[in-house]
Short mmCIF file of C-alpha atoms in Angstrom, two decimals:
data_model
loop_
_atom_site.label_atom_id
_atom_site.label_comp_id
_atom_site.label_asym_id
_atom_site.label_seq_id
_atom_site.Cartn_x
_atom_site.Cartn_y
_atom_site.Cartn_z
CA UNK A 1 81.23 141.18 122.01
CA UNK A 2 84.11 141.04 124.31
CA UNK A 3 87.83 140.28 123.83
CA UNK A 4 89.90 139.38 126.61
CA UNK A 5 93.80 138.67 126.83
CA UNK A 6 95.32 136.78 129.89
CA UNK A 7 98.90 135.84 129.94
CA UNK A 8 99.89 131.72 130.63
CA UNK A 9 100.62 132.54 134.47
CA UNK A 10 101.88 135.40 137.01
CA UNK A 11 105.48 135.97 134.54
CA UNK A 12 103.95 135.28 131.44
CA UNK A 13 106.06 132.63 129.81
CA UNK A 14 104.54 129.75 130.42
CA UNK A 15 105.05 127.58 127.66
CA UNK A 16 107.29 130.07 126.05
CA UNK A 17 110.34 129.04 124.11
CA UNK A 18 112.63 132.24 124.06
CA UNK A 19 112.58 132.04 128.11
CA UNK A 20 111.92 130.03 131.58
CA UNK A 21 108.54 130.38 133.41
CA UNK A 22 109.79 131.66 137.44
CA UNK A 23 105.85 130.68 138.77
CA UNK A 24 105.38 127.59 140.89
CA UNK A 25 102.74 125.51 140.39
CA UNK A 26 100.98 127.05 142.85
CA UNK A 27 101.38 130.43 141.19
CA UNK A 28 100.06 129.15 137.97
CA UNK A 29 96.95 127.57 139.55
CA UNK A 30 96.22 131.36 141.53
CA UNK A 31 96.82 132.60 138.48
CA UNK A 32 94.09 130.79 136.47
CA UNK A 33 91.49 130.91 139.21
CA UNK A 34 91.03 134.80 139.33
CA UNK A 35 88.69 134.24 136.68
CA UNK A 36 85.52 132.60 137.88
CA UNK A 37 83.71 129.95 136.32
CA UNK A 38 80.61 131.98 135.89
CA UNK A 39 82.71 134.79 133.67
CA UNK A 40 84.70 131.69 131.80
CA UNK A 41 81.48 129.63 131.23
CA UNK A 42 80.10 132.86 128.80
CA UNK A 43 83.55 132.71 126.74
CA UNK A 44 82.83 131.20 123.33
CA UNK A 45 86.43 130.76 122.34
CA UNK A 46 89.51 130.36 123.78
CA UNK A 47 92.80 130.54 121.89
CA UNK A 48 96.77 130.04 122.89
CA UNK A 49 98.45 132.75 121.27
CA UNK A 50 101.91 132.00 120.62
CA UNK A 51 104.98 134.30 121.05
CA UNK A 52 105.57 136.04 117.54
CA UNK A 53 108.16 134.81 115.18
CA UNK A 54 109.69 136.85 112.16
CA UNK A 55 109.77 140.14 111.74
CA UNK A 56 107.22 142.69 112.54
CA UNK A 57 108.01 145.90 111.03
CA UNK A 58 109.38 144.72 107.81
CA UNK A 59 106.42 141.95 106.77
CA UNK A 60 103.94 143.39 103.78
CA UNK A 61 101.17 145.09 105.14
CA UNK A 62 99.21 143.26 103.11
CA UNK A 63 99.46 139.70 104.70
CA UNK A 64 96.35 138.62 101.92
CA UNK A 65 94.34 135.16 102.16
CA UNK A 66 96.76 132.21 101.51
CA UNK A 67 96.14 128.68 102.44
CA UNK A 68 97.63 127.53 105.62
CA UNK A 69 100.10 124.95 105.25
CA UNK A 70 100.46 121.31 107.12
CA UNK A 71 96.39 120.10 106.05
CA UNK A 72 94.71 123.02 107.81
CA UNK A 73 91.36 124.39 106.12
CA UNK A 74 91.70 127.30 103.89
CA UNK A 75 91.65 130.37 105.53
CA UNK A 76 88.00 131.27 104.79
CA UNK A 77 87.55 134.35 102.27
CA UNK A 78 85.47 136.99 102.19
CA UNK A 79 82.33 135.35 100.07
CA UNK A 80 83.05 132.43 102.33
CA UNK A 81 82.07 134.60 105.33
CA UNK A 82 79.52 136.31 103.86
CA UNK A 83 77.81 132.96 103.22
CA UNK A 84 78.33 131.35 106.58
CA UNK A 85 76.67 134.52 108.11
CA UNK A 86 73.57 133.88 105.90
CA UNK A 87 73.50 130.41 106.99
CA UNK A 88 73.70 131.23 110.60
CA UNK A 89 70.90 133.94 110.41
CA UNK A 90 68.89 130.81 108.64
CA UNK A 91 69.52 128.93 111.95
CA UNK A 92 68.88 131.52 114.38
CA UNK A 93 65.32 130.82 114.48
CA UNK A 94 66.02 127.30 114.80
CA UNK A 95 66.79 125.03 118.07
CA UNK A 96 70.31 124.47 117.03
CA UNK A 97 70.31 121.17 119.29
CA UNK A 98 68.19 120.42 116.26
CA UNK A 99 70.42 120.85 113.61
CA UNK A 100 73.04 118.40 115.45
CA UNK A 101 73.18 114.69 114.07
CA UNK A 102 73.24 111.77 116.30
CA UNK A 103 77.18 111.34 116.45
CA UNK A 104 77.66 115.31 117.05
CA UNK A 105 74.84 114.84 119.93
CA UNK A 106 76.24 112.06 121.63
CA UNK A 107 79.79 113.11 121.23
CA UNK A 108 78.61 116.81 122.92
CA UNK A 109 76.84 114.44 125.64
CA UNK A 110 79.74 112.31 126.77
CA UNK A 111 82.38 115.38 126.84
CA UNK A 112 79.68 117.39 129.10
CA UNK A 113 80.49 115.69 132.30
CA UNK A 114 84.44 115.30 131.85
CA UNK A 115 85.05 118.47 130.94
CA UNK A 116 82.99 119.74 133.36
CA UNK A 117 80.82 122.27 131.17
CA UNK A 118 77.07 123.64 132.10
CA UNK A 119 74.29 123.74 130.12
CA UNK A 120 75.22 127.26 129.21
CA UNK A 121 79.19 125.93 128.38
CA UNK A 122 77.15 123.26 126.24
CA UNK A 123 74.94 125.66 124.39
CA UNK A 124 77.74 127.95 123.45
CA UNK A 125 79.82 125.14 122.27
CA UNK A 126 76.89 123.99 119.79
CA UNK A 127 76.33 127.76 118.93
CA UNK A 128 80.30 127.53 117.92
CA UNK A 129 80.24 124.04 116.56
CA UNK A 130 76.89 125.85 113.97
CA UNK A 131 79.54 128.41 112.60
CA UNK A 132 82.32 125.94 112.09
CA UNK A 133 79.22 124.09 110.18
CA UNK A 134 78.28 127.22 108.80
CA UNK A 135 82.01 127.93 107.60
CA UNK A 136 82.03 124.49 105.89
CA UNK A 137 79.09 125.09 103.97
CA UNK A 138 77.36 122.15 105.91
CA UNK A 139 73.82 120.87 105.91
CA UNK A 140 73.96 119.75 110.03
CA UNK A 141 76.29 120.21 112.50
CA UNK A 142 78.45 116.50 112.74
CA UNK A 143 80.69 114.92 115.56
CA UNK A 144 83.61 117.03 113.31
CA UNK A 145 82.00 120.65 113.90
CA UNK A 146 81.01 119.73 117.72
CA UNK A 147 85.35 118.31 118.75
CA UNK A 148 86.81 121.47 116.75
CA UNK A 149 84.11 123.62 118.58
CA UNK A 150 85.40 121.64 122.26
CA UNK A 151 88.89 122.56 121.27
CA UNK A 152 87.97 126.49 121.21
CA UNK A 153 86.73 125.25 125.20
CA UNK A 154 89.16 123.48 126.14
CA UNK A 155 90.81 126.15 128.42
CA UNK A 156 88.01 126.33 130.35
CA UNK A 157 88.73 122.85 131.73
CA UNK A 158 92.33 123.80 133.10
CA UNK A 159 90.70 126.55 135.79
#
């Protein structure tokens, strides 16, 4: 497994609100290009982390499983992990194209070419769009699983 951390552009605070980005555009597109394709295209997720907000060192350790607010899902608990791993190791031995229904297959097929992804970009998206499924407690993977899996892609678009 690998974890990687990259900061918005050259400053880091792109997109921040406590202060002004100083890169150009220029900058910003240098910036996103030392990664290349090849190294981006075996990233399964990608994920904006905000700047932090509250206070660190007096929050309860224990930060415990609480539902997010504004219609998110629950934040899964532990049985609900232990179940979705199950599941996947079910699938392993499967195709998981197979496992997609007709919406999720066509949706995956016309967001290929626009977004630019390979047939390795498209295989880990339906490998992430099976654990979202796998998280829900799904049957198949549907059109649902396959957009939230292209939103944990969709920085791989902006290099």
């Amino acid at each position: 497994q690998l974890v990687a951390a990259m900061n918005p552009c050259r400053c880091g605070f792109l997109g921040s609100q406590t202060r002004a980005c100083s890169c150009n555009a220029g900058e910003i597109n240098r910036h996103r290009t030392r990664l290349s394709g090849p190294l981006l295209d075996r990233i399964d997720l990608f994920l904006e982390v905000g700047s932090w907000e509250g206070d660190f060192l007096t929050r309860s350790a224990d930060i415990g499983l609480k539902e997010a607010g504004d219609g998110w899902r629950q934040v899964p608990c532990q049985a609900d992990l232990i179940r979705a791993r199950a599941r996947l190791r079910q699938w392993r031995d499967q195709d998981l194209r197979g496992l997609l229904t007709r919406e999720a297959a066509q949706f995956l097929d016309g967001a290929r070419e626009p977004l630019g992804l390979s047939l390795r970009g498209m295989e880990r998206c339906v490998a992430v769009a099976a654990t979202v499924a796998a998280l829900d407690g799904a049957a198949a993977i549907t059109d649902d699983h396959a957009r939230e899996a292209l939103e944990f892609r969709r920085e791989v678009s902006l290099v």
